Structures are given as C-alpha cells and as structure tokens.
Coordinates of C-alpha atoms in Angstrom, one line a residue:
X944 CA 83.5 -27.7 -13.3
X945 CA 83.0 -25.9 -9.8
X946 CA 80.9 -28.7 -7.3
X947 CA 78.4 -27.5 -5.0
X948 CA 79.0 -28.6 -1.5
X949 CA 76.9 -32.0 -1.9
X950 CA 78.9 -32.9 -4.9
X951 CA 76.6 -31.5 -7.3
X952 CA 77.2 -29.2 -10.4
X953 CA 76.4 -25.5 -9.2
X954 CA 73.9 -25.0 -11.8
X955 CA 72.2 -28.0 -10.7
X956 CA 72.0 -27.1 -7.3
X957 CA 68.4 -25.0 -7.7
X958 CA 67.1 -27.9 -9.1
X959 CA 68.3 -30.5 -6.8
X960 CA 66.6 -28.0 -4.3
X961 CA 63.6 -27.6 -6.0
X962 CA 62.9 -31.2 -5.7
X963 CA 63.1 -31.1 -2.3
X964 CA 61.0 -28.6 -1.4
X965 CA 58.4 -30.3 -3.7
X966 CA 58.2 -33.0 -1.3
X967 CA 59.0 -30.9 1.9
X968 CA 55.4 -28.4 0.6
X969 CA 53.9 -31.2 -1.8
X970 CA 53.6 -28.0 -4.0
X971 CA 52.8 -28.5 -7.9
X972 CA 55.6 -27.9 -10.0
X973 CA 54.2 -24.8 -12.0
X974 CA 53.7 -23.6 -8.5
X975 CA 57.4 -24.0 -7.3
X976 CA 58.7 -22.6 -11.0
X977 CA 56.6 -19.6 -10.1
X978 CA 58.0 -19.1 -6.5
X979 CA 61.8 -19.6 -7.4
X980 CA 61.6 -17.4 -10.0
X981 CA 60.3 -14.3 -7.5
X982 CA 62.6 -15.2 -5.1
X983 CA 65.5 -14.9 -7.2
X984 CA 64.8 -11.8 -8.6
X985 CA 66.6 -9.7 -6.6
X986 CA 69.9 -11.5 -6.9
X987 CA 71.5 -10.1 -9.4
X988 CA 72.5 -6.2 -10.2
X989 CA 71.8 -6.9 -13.9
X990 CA 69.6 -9.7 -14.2
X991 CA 67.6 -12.5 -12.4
X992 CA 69.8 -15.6 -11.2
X993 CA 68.1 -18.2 -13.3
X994 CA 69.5 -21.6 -13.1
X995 CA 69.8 -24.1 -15.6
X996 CA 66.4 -26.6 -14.7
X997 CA 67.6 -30.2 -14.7
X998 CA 65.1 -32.6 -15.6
X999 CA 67.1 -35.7 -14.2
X1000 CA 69.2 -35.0 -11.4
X1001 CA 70.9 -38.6 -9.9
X1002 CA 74.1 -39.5 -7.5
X1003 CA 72.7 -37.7 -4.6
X1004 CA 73.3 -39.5 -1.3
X1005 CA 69.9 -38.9 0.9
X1006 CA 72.0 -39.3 3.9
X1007 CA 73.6 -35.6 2.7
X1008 CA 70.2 -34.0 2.0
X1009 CA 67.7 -34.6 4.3
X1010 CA 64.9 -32.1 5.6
X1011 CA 64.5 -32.0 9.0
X1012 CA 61.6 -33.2 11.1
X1013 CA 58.2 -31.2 11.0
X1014 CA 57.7 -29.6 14.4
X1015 CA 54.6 -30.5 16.9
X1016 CA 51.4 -29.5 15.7
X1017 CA 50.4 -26.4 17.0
X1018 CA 48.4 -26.9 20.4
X1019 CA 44.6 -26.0 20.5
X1020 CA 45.1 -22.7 22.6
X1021 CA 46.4 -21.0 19.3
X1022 CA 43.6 -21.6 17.2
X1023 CA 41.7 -19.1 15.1
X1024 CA 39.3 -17.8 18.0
X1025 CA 36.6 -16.4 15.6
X1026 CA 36.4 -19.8 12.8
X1027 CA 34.0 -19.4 10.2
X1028 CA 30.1 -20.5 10.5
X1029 CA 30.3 -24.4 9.7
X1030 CA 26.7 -26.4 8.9
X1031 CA 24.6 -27.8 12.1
X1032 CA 25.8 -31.9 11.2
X1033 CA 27.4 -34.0 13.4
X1034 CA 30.4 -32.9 15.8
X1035 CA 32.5 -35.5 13.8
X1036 CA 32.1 -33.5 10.7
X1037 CA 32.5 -30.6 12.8
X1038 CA 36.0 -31.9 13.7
X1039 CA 36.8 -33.0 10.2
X1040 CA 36.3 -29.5 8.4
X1041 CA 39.1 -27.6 9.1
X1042 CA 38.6 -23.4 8.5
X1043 CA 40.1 -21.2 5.9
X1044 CA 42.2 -18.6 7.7
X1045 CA 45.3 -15.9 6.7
X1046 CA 47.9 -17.5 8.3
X1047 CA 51.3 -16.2 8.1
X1048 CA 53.5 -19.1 6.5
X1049 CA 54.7 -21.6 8.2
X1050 CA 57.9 -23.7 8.5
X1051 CA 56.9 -25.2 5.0
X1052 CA 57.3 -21.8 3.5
X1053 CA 60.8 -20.7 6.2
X1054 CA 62.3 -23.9 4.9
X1055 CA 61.8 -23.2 1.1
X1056 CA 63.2 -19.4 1.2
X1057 CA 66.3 -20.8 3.7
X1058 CA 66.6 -23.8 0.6
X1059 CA 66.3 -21.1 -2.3
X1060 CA 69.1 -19.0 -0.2
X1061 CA 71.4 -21.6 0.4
X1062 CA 71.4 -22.0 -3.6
X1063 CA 72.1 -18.0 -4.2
X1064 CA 74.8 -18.0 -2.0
X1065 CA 76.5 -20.9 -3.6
X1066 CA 75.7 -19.5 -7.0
X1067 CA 77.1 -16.3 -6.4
X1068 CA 80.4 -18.3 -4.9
X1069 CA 83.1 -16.8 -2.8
X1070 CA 85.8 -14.5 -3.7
X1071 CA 87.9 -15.8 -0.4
X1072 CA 87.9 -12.5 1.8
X1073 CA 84.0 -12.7 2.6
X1074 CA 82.8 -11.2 4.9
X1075 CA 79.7 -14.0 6.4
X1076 CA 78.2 -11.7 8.4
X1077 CA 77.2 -7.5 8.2
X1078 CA 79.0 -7.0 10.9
X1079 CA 82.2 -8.2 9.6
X1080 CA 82.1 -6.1 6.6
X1081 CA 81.4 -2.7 8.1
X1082 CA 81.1 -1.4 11.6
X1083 CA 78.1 -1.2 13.2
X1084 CA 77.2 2.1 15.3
X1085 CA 77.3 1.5 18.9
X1086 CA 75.5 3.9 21.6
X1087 CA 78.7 3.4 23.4
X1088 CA 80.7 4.9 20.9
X1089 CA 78.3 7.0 19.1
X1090 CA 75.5 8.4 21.4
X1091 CA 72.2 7.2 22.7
X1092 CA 70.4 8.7 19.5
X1093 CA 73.0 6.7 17.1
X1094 CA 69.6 4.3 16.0
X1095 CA 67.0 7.2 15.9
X1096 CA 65.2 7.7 12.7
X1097 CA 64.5 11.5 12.1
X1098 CA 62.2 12.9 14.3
X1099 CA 61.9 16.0 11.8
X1100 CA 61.7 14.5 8.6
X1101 CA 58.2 15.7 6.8
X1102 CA 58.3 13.4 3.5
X1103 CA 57.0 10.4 3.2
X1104 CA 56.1 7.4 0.7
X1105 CA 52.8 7.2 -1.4
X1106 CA 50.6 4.9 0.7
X1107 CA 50.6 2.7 -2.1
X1108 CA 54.4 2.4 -2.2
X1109 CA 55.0 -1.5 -0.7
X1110 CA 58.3 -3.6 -0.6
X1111 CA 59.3 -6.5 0.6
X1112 CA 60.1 -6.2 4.4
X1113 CA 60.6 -10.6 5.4
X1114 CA 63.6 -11.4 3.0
X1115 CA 67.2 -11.8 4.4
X1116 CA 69.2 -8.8 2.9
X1117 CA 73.0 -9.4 3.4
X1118 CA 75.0 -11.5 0.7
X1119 CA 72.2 -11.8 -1.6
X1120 CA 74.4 -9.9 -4.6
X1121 CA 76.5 -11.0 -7.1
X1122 CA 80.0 -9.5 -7.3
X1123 CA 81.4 -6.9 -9.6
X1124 CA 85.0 -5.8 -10.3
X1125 CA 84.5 -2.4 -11.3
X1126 CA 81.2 0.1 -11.8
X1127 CA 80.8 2.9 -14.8
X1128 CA 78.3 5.4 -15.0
X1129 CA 77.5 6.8 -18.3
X1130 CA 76.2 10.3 -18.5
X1131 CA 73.0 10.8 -20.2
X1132 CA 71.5 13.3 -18.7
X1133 CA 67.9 11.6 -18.2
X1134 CA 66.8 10.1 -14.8
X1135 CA 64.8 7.2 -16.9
X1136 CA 65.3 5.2 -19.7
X1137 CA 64.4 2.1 -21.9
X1138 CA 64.3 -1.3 -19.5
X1139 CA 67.7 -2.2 -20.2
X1140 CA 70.2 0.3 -21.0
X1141 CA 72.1 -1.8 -23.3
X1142 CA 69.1 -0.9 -25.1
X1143 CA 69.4 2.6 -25.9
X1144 CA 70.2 2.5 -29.4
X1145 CA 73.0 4.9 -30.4
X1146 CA 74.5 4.8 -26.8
X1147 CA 77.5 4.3 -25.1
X1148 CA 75.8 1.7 -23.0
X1149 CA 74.9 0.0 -26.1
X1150 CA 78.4 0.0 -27.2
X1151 CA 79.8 -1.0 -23.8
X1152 CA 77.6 -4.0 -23.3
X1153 CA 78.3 -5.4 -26.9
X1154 CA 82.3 -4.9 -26.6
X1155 CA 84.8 -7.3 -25.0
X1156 CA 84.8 -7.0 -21.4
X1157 CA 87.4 -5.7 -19.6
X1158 CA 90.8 -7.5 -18.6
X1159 CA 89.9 -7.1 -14.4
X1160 CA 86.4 -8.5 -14.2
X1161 CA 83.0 -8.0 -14.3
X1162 CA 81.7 -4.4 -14.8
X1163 CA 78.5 -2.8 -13.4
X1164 CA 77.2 -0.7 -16.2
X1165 CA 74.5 2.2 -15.0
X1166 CA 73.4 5.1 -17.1
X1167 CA 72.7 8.2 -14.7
X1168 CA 71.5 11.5 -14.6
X1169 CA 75.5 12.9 -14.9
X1170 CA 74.8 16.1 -17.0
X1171 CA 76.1 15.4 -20.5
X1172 CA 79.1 18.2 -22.2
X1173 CA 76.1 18.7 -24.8
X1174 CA 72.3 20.3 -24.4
X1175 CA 70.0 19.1 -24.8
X1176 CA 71.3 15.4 -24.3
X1177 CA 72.0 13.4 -27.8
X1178 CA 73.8 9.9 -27.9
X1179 CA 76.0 11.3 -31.0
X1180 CA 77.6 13.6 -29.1
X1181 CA 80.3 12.7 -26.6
X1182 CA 79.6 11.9 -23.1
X1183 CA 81.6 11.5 -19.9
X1184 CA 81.6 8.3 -17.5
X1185 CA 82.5 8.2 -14.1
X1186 CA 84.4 4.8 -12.9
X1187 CA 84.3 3.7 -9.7
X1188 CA 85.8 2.3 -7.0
X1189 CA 89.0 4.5 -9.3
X1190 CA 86.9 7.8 -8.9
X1191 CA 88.1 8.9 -12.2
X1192 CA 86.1 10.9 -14.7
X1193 CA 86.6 10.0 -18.7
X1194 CA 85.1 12.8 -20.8
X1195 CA 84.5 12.8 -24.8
X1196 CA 83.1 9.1 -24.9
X1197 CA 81.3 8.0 -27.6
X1198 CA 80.5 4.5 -28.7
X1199 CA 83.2 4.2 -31.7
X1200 CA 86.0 4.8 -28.6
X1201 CA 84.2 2.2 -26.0
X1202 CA 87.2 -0.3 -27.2
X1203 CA 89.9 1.5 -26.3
X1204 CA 88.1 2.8 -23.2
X1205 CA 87.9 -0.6 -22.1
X1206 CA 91.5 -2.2 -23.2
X1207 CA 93.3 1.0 -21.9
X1208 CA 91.8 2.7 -19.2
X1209 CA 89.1 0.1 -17.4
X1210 CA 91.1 -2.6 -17.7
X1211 CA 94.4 -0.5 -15.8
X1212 CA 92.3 0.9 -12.8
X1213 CA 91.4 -0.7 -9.5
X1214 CA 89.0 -2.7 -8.4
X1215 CA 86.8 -3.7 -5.8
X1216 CA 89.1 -6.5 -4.3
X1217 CA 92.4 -4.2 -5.2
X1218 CA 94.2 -3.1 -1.8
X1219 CA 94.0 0.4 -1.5
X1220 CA 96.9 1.8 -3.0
X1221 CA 98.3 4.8 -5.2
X1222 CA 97.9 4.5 -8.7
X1223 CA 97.7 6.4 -12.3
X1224 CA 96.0 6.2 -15.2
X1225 CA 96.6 8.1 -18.9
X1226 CA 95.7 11.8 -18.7
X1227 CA 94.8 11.3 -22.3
X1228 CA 94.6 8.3 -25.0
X1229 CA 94.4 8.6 -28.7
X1230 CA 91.4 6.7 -30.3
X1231 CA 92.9 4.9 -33.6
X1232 CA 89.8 6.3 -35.7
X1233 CA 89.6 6.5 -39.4
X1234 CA 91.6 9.8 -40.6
X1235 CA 87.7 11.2 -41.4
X1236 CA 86.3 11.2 -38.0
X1237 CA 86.4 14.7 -36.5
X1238 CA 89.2 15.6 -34.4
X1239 CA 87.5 16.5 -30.8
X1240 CA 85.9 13.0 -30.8
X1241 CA 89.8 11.3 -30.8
X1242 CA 91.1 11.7 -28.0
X1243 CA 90.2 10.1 -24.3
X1244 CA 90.7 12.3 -21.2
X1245 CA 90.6 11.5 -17.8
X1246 CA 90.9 13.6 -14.3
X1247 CA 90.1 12.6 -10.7
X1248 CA 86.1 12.9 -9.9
X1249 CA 86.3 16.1 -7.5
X1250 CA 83.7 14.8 -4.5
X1251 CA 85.1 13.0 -1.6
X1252 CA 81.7 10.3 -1.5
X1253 CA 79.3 9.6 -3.5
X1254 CA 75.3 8.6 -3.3
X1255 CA 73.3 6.8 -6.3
X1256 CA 69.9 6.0 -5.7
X1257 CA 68.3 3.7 -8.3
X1258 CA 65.2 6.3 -10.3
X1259 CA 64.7 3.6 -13.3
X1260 CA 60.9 3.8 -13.1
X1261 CA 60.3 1.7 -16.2
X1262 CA 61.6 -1.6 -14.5
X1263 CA 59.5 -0.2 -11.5
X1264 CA 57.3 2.0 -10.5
X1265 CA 58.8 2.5 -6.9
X1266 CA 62.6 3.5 -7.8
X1267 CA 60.9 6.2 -10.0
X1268 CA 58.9 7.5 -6.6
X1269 CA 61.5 7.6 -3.7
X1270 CA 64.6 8.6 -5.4
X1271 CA 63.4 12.5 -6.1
X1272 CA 62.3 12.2 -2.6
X1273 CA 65.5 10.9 -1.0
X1274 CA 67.3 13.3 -2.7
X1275 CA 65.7 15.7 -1.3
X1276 CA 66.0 14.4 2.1
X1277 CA 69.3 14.1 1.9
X1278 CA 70.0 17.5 0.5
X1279 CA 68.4 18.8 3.8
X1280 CA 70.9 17.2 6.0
X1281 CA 74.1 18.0 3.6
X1282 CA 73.5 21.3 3.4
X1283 CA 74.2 22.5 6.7
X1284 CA 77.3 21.0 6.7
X1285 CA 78.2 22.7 3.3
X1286 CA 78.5 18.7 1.8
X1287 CA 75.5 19.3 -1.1
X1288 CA 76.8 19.5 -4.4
X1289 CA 74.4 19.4 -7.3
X1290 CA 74.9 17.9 -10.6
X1291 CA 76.8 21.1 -11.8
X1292 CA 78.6 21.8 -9.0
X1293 CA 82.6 20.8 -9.1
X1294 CA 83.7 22.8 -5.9
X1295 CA 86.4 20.0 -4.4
X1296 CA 84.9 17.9 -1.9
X1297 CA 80.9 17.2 -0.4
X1298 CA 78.8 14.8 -1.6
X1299 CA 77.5 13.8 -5.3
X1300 CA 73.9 12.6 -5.3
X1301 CA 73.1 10.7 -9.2
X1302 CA 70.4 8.9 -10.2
X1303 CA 71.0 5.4 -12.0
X1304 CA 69.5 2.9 -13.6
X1305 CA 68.3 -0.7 -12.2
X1306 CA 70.9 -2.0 -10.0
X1307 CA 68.1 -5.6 -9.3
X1308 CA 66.0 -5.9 -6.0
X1309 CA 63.3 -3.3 -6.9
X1310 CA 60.7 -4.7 -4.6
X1311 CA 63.5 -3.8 -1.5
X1312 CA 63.1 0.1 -2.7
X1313 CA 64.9 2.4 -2.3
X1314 CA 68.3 0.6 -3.0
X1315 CA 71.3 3.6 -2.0
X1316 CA 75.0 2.9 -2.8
X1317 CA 77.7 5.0 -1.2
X1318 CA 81.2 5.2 -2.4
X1319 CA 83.6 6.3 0.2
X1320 CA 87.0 7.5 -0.3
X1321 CA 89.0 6.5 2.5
X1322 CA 88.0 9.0 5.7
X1323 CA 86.6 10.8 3.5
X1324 CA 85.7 13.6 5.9
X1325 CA 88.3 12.7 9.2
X1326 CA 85.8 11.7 10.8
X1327 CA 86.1 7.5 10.5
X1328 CA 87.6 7.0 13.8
X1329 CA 85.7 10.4 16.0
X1330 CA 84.1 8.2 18.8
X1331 CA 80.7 10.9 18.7
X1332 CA 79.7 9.9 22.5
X1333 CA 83.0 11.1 23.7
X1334 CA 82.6 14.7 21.9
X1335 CA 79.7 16.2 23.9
X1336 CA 77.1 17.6 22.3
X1337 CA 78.0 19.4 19.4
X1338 CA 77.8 18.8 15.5
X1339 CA 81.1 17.1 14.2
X1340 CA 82.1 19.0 11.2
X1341 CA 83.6 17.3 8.3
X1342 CA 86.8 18.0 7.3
X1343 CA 87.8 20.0 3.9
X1344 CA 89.7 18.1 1.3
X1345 CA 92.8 20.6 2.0
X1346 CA 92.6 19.6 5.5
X1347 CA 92.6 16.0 5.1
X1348 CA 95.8 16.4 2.5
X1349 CA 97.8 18.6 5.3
X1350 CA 96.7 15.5 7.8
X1351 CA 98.0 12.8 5.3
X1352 CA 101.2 14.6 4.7
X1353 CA 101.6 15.3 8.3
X1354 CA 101.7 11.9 9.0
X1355 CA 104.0 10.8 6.2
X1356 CA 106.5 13.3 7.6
X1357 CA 106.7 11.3 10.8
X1358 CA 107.0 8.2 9.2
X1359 CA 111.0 7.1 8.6
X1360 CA 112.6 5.0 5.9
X1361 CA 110.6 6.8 3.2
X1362 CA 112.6 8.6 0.4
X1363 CA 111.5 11.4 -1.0
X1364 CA 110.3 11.1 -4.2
X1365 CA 108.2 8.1 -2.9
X1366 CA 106.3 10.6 -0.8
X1367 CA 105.6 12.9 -3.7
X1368 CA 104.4 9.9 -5.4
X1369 CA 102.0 8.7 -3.0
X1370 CA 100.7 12.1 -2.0
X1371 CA 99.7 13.0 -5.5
X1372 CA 98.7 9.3 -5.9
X1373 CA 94.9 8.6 -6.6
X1374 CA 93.6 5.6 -4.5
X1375 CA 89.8 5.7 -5.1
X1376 CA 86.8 4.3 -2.7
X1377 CA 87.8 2.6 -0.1
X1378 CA 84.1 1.4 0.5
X1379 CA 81.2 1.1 -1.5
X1380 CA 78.0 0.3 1.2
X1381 CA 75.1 -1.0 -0.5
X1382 CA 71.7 -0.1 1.5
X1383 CA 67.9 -0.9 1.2
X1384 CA 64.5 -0.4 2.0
X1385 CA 65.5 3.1 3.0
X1386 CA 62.8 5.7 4.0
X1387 CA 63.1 9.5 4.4
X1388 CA 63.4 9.3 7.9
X1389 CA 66.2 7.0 7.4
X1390 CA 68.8 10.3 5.5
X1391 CA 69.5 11.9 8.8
X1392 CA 71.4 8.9 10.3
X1393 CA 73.1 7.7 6.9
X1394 CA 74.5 11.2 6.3
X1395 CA 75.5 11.2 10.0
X1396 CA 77.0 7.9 10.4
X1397 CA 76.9 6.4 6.8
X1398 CA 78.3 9.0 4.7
X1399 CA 80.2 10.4 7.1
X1400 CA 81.9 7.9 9.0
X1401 CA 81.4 4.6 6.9
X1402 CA 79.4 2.8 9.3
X1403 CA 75.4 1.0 9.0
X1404 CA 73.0 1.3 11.3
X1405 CA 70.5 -1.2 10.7
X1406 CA 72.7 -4.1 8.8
X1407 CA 70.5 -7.2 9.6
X1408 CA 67.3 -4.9 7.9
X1409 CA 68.9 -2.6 5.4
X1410 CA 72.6 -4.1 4.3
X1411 CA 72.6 -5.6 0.5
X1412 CA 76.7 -5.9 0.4
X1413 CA 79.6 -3.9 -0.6
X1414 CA 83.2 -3.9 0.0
X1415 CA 85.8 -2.3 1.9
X1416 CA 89.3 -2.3 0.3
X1417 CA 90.9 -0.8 3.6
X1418 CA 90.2 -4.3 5.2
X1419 CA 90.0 -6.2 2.2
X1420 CA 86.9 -7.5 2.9
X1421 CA 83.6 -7.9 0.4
X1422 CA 80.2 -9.3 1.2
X1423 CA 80.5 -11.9 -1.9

C-alpha cells in the first residue's frame, strides 16, 4: 500500500485533511463535504478525485500535522468604512456587534484550498521525471528572446465571451491532472454528445471503456468531431480513431474489433513517458470475426495522421454549458491567425502539414473554460529554437513538412558512425508528439499569441495563469 508522506494510506489522506481544516475553519461537516467535493472537480480528465472518507482515522503524530499560527488581527485602519446602520444602545453594544460585510476569504479559506491541494498532488503521485514547476516543463517566452510584444493579448481580436460566461480565475492551475499513457479520439462526427461517452450505446467508446485496458497504461478516451467514412454519422458503421502522442490514424473501427485494437495496436505504440524515438506499427491487422461478419469490417488499417500539430478544444456542452460556447468561437479565432500562414486545415482537409483543430468531449475542469490541448510533433514548423527578437520585424514562416525532412536528413548526413540502412530506418521512422501542452482559461484574444508562440514554437506564455500540465518526451519531462 503506497504511504502518504505523514505515514498515512493515500486514500486517507483527504480525510485526515478534512479533519483538520474542520478545526482550522470550525466549519460543519456537511459544509466541508460540500467544499471538497467542488474543489476536486477539476482533477481528473475523466472523473472527480473522490477519496475514500474515513470515519476513524488514528496513528497520527500531531507534532507532523500541525496548522500554523493565525496571523494578527487586522488593524482598525482597514475596516469596512461604510458599516451598516446599528441601533442607538450603548457604545458597548456598539462594540460588540460586529457588521456583515463581502469580504474576500481569508487565511481560513487560503489554508483549506493549499490542504485540499496538498492531497491532489499526492493522490495523483509521481511518475519520477516531474516537472514541480511550469517552468520546468515547457519554456516560457522571454521579451529577450522573443520581442517586447511576446505577452500581448490581440489587440485586433473582435470576439468575445457571452457576459454571462464565468470561470474560475483564483485556483492554482499547474499539476492539478491526473496522468495518462496514451489519448484516442474516436470519430463521430457530432460536436456533442450524451454526459459520458462511454455512454453512447452502440459506440466504439462504449466498447472501448468496457474492454480490457491496454498493456502501456491508462488511456484518455474522447469522442470528437473527426468526420466519420459514413454520412450521415451511424455507430454501426465503421469509424476511424486517431491515437496520440503516436499520431497514427486507425480507420474501419467498430466495437466488435476494439479488442484487438487495443491488444495489437494501442498497446505497441508510444506513450507519453516513451523517449522520442522511431517506431512502427501494423499497416493492417486481421480481426478474428466469425466467418459471417462482412468482409470490409475485418481488417484494421493504420497510416500516419498527416498534420504536423494539433488543437482540441473541449465543445461537450452537456457536462457544461461553457465548453459548448467558446469552442466554435476559438476555432474561429484561431482559424484567423492560421490562415495567413497557410497552417488551417479543416476537418476534410489532408494536404500534409498545418494545423488540425477537433472538437472533444469533457477532458474535467469545465469551470477553467476553455481547456485547449496541443500536440506537437517535434519542431514541428523549424521554428522551436528561432530566437524572434533577433529576426527583426518580419513574420517567421513555418516550415513545410518537405522542408523539415530535407533539414533532418541533412543533418543525419553529417553525423558519422551511422550505417546505412539505419538511416533509412529512422528517416522513414514515425516518432509522434513530442509535446502535448495542456492550456486554460483561454479567451479569444489569447489565439494570436498561442499560434505564435504555442503552436508554433512549443512555448506558454502565461504558465502560472493558464498551464494545466502536459508532457514533453524530447526532455522527458511530465507535469505529473
């Protein structure tokens, strides 16, 4: 059983936490149930980190777990300067009724969301190449290196949220996710769908999330907006999945060949925490169906996914109301800035290269809307190490996939001790994403600088306010 830094079970450690901040706030315990329960919510990408609740919880040394001292009380200069009316009695009653007032919480309230994520973090554990802080896990632009405008938002972006649109702006971002091994996308043609996919009755998600898991770790599934091989869209026809970080399409998917899917091809491919390296899959796999089933539907088929990054924006308005609202409008955004560069490609277009924008279902943390995760393949446009301060004024422009493969073979031709055939190996090679950056609360007038910096050169902008997690396989390095 995997102890908890103060000797405790892990799933214990909530509660022991809980029990604390009960005496630290002197908060009812429906009360405390209530708050844990919110604040928890945006753990997981699946599902809400809900801890086992203890109702006995003994052996803990209170020399290990002790709250620190309250601080002085606030000094009569920063009291409310317009109190309510109070009744004409005596000036000790006067003294004795305290006001109602809105204040912003105190270090009651810092104290309970620092306990509640001390607990995540431990929960989610540590795969031993974390990075601890959003700075370690990706590079941060610099107006050094990449201009004084490098932290702008979009001076001439025109879109904007519904007024009513609200998310959480206070809660600490970075680390806050549980990991995953691998992601799949199942194409379904919709950009909505029942409140979890696993749900859909007929489906391949359905199929996926009641089969054994795969052999390499825990998989991410999303349904997406992916244009299905049939129209309109029908979950008894076959489907294609994308699989990520490999960046490998499987077409003519259907739920009776999610087994072998999983045993032959999931199981084979990289993963988040794989160094980046060449590697093959099947072209094509033959699905041990009963001699009846129709031909087409029994064989697998995979080929490389054509785009050199990707974007998926969470548009699952059934588990909220906000994802539904800013992805059309981010994608839209973002279209505006990939265009000129010759990066857009729709949902139909295959042309090698650009950008893919999809729409997926929940990934968790709705109420930080809108969550954005970018796959990178590695330099994706040759433009990872460009040092934009240094090139004057001008637009850098992203290199073609051609380009980048005459660059990578240039460089292999200068290396020595390589034989030949290993070079043709490891040109041909597929490698995948090299990083996967997970963003939130991002705005409209936040696209210009992710397609600028972001997308194009794999770095974040505003980590501390808008970094979930992610990974980077070049460095080896994930935020869990």
């Amino acid at each position: 059983m995997v102890l908890c830094p103060l000797g405790l079970p892990r799933p214990h450690l909530v509660s022991c936490l809980t029990t604390l901040s009960r005496a630290i706030q002197g908060t009812p315990s429906g009360s405390i149930a209530q708050l844990s329960s919110q604040a928890t919510e945006s753990t997981d990408w699946g599902s809400p980190l809900t801890p086992e609740v203890s109702t006995e919880i003994s052996g803990i040394d209170s020399r290990r777990v002790m709250a620190p001292p309250p601080p002085p009380p606030p000094s009569s200069s920063l009291s409310d300067p317009h109190p309510p009316a109070v009744s004409s009695n005596s000036s000790r009653d006067k003294k004795l009724k305290s006001p109602k007032t809105n204040k912003k919480p105190g270090w009651k309230s810092k104290m309970f969301k620092s306990l509640l994520s001390s607990a995540k973090s431990l929960a989610i554990g540590d795969s031993g190449n974390k990075a601890t802080k959003p700075e370690d896990l990706f590079p941060v632009v610099s107006k050094e290196v990449d201009g004084d405008d490098c932290d702008h938002e979009c001076a001439t972006c025109t879109i904007t949220y519904p007024r009513s649109f609200k998310i959480d702006e206070e809660d600490e971002l970075y680390g806050q996710i549980k990991g995953w091994a691998a992601h799949v996308l199942v194409a379904t043609g919709k950009t909505d769908w029942v409140r979890d996919v696993a749900d859909e009755k007929g489906s391949v998600m359905q199929a996926i999330a009641g089969a054994k898991a795969p052999a390499n770790g825990k998989l991410m599934l999303s349904a997406s907006n992916i244009p299905t091989p049939h129209h309109p869209p029908s979950y008894s026809e076959p489907t294609t999945l994308l699989l990520l970080p490999a960046f490998i399409l499987i077409e003519n998917v259907t739920p009776a060949t999610v087994p072998l899917l999983l045993e032959k091809i999931v199981s084979q491919a990289p993963t988040n925490s794989t160094p980046l390296a060449p590697f093959s899959l099947p072209r094509s796999l033959e699905a041990p169906l009963p001699e009846a089933s129709a031909a087409y539907i029994k064989e697998l088929t995979t080929r490389p996914c054509p785009h050199q990054a990707l974007i998926l924006l969470c548009s699952q308005k059934t588990r909220d109301a906000r994802c539904g609202q800013s992805a059309p409008l981010l994608r839209k955004e973002l279209q505006r800035h990939l265009q000129p560069l010759g990066l857009y490609r729709d949902l139909d277009d295959e042309r090698p290269g650009g950008v893919g924008i999809y729409f997926i279902s929940h990934v968790g943390g709705h109420k930080y809307s809108a969550n954005m995760l970018v796959y990178r393949r590695p330099d994706a446009f040759g433009l990872d190490h460009v040092a934009r301060a240094k090139e004057g004024d001008g637009e850098l422009k992203p290199k073609k996939p051609e380009e980048l493969k005459r660059k990578q073979r240039e460089v292999k031709e200068g290396e020595e001790g390589k034989q030949e055939e290993e070079e043709e190996e490891e040109e041909n090679g597929e490698v995948g994403a090299a990083q996967c950056i997970w963003l939130a609360r991002v705005k409209p007038e936040d696209c210009e600088g992710i397609v600028k910096f972001t997308v194009l050169q794999g770095k974040v902008i505003k980590p501390q306010s808008q970094l979930r997690g992610g990974f980077d396989r070049q460095r080896g390095v994930l935020s869990w």
